[in-house]
Short mmCIF file of C-alpha atoms in Angstrom, two decimals:
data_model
loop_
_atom_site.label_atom_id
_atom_site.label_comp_id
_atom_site.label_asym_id
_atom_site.label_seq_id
_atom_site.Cartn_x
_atom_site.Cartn_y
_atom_site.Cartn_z
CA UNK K 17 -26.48 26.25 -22.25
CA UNK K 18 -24.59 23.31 -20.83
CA UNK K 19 -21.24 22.92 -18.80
CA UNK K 20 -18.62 22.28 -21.06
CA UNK K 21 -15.25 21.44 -19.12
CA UNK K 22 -13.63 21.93 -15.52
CA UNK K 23 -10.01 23.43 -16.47
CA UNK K 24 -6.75 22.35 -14.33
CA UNK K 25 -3.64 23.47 -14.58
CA UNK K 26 -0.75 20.50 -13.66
CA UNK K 27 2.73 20.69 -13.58
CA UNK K 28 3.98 17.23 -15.06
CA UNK K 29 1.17 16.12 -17.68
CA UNK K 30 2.28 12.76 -17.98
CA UNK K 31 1.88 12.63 -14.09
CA UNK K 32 -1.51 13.59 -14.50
CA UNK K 33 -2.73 12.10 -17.55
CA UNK K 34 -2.49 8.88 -15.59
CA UNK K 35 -3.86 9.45 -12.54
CA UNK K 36 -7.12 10.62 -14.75
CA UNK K 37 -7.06 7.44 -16.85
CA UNK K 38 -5.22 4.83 -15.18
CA UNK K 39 -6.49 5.51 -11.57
CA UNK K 40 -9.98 7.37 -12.06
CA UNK K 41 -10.60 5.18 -15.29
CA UNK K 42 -10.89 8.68 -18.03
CA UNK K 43 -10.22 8.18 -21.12
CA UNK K 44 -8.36 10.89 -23.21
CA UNK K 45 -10.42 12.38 -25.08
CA UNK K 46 -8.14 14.86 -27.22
CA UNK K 47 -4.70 16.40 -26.58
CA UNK K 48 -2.96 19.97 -28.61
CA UNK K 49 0.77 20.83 -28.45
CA UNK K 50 0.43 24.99 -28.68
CA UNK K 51 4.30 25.82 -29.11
CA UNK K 52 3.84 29.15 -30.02
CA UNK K 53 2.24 30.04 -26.80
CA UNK K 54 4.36 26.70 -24.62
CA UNK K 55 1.43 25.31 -23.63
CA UNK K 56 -0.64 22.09 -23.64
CA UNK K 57 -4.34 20.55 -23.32
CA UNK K 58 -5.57 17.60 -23.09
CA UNK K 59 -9.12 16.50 -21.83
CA UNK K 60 -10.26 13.46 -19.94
CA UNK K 61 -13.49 12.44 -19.32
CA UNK K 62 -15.73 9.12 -18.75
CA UNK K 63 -18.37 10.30 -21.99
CA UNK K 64 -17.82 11.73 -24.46
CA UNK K 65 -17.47 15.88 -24.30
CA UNK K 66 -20.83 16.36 -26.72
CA UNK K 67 -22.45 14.30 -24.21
CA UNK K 68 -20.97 15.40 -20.78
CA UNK K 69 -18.73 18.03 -18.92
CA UNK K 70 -14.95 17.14 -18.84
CA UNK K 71 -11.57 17.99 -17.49
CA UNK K 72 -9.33 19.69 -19.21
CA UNK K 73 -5.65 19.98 -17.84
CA UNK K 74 -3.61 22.56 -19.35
CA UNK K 75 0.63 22.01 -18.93
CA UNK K 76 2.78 25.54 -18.96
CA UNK K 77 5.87 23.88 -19.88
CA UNK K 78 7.76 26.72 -18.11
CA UNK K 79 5.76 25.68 -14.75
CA UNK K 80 6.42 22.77 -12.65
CA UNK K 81 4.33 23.40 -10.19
CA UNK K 82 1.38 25.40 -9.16
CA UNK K 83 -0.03 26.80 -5.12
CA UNK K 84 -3.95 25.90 -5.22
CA UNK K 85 -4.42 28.47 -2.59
CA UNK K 86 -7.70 28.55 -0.56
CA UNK K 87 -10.63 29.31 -3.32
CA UNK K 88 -10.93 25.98 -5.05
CA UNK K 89 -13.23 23.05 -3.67
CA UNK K 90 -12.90 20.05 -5.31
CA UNK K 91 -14.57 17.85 -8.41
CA UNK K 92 -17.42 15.46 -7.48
CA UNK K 93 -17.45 11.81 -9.30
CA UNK K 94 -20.63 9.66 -8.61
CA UNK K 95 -20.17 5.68 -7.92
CA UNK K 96 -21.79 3.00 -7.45
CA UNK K 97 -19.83 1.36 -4.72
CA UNK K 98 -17.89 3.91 -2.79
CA UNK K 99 -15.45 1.55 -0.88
CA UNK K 100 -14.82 -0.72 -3.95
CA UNK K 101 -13.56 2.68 -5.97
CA UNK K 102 -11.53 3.59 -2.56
CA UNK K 103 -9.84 0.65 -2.84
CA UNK K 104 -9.39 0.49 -6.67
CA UNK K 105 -7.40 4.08 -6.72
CA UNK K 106 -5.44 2.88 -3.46
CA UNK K 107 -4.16 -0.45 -5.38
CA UNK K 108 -3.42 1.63 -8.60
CA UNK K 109 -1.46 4.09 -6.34
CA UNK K 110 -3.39 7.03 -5.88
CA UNK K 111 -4.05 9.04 -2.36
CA UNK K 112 -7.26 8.18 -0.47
CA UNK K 113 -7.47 11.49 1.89
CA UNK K 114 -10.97 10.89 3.51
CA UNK K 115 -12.25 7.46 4.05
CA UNK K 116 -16.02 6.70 3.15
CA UNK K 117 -18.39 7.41 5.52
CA UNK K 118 -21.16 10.03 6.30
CA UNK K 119 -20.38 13.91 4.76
CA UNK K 120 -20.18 15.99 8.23
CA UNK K 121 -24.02 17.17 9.61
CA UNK K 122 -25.92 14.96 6.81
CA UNK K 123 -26.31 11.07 5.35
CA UNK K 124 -24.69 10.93 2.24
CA UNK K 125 -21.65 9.22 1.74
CA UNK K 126 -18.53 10.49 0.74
CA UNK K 127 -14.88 10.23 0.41
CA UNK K 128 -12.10 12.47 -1.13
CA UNK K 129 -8.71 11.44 -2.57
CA UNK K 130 -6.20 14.15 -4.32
CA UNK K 131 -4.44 14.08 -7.81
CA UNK K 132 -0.53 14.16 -8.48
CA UNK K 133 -0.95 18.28 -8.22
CA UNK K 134 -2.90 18.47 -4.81
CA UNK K 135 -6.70 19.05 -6.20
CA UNK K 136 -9.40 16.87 -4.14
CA UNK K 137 -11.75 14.65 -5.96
CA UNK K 138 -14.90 14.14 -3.78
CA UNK K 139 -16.55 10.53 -4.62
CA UNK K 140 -19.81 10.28 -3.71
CA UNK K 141 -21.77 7.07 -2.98
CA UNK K 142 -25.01 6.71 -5.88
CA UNK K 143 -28.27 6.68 -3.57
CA UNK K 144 -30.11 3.33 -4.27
CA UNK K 145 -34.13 3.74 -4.41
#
């Protein structure tokens, strides 16, 4: 068995396609109309999905909008130069919501910045050996 996809559900997919690909550098890896059931998916990713997990965001054209509520964490992305990827989704617009630095009781670094729709997106820093 292997993790296949992380499913999100946005309001605007436009909005949201390019946050994932403009500011977090995905690629779109397929995308389906369903007008029979007013729906639509597309999935993002940095690999290819035989290769690795992906997103996929799903659009209810009758929803604009959607409450998180208090269940859902976040999505972790590995990098190799925390700061430098900070920086890169600041310029290109996007919300830095944690600032790199230590995770609380612990060494690792982290950061967190949120999507268009509100979910967090925890970068962590790639340990060097």
């Amino acid at each position: 068995m292997r993790l296949l996809h992380t499913m999100l559900r946005v309001g605007d997919l436009d909005r949201a396609l390019a946050f994932y690909t403009d500011v977090l550098g995905m690629r779109l890896l397929r995308r389906q109309d369903y007008p029979e059931g007013r729906f639509t998916l597309a999935f993002v990713g940095y690999g290819d999905e035989t290769d690795t997990a992906v997103i996929e965001l799903t659009h209810n054209w009758d929803t604009a909008a959607y409450e998180l509520g208090n269940a859902y964490g976040h999505i972790a992305i590995q990098t190799d130069d925390i700061v430098a990827t900070c920086e890169a989704v600041r310029l290109k617009g996007g919300k830095v919501v944690r600032e790199p630095g230590p995770m609380k009781h612990g060494t690792t670094v982290i950061a967190f910045v949120e999507d268009p729709d509100g979910y967090k997106i925890e970068f962590i820093q790639k340990h060097t050996q």
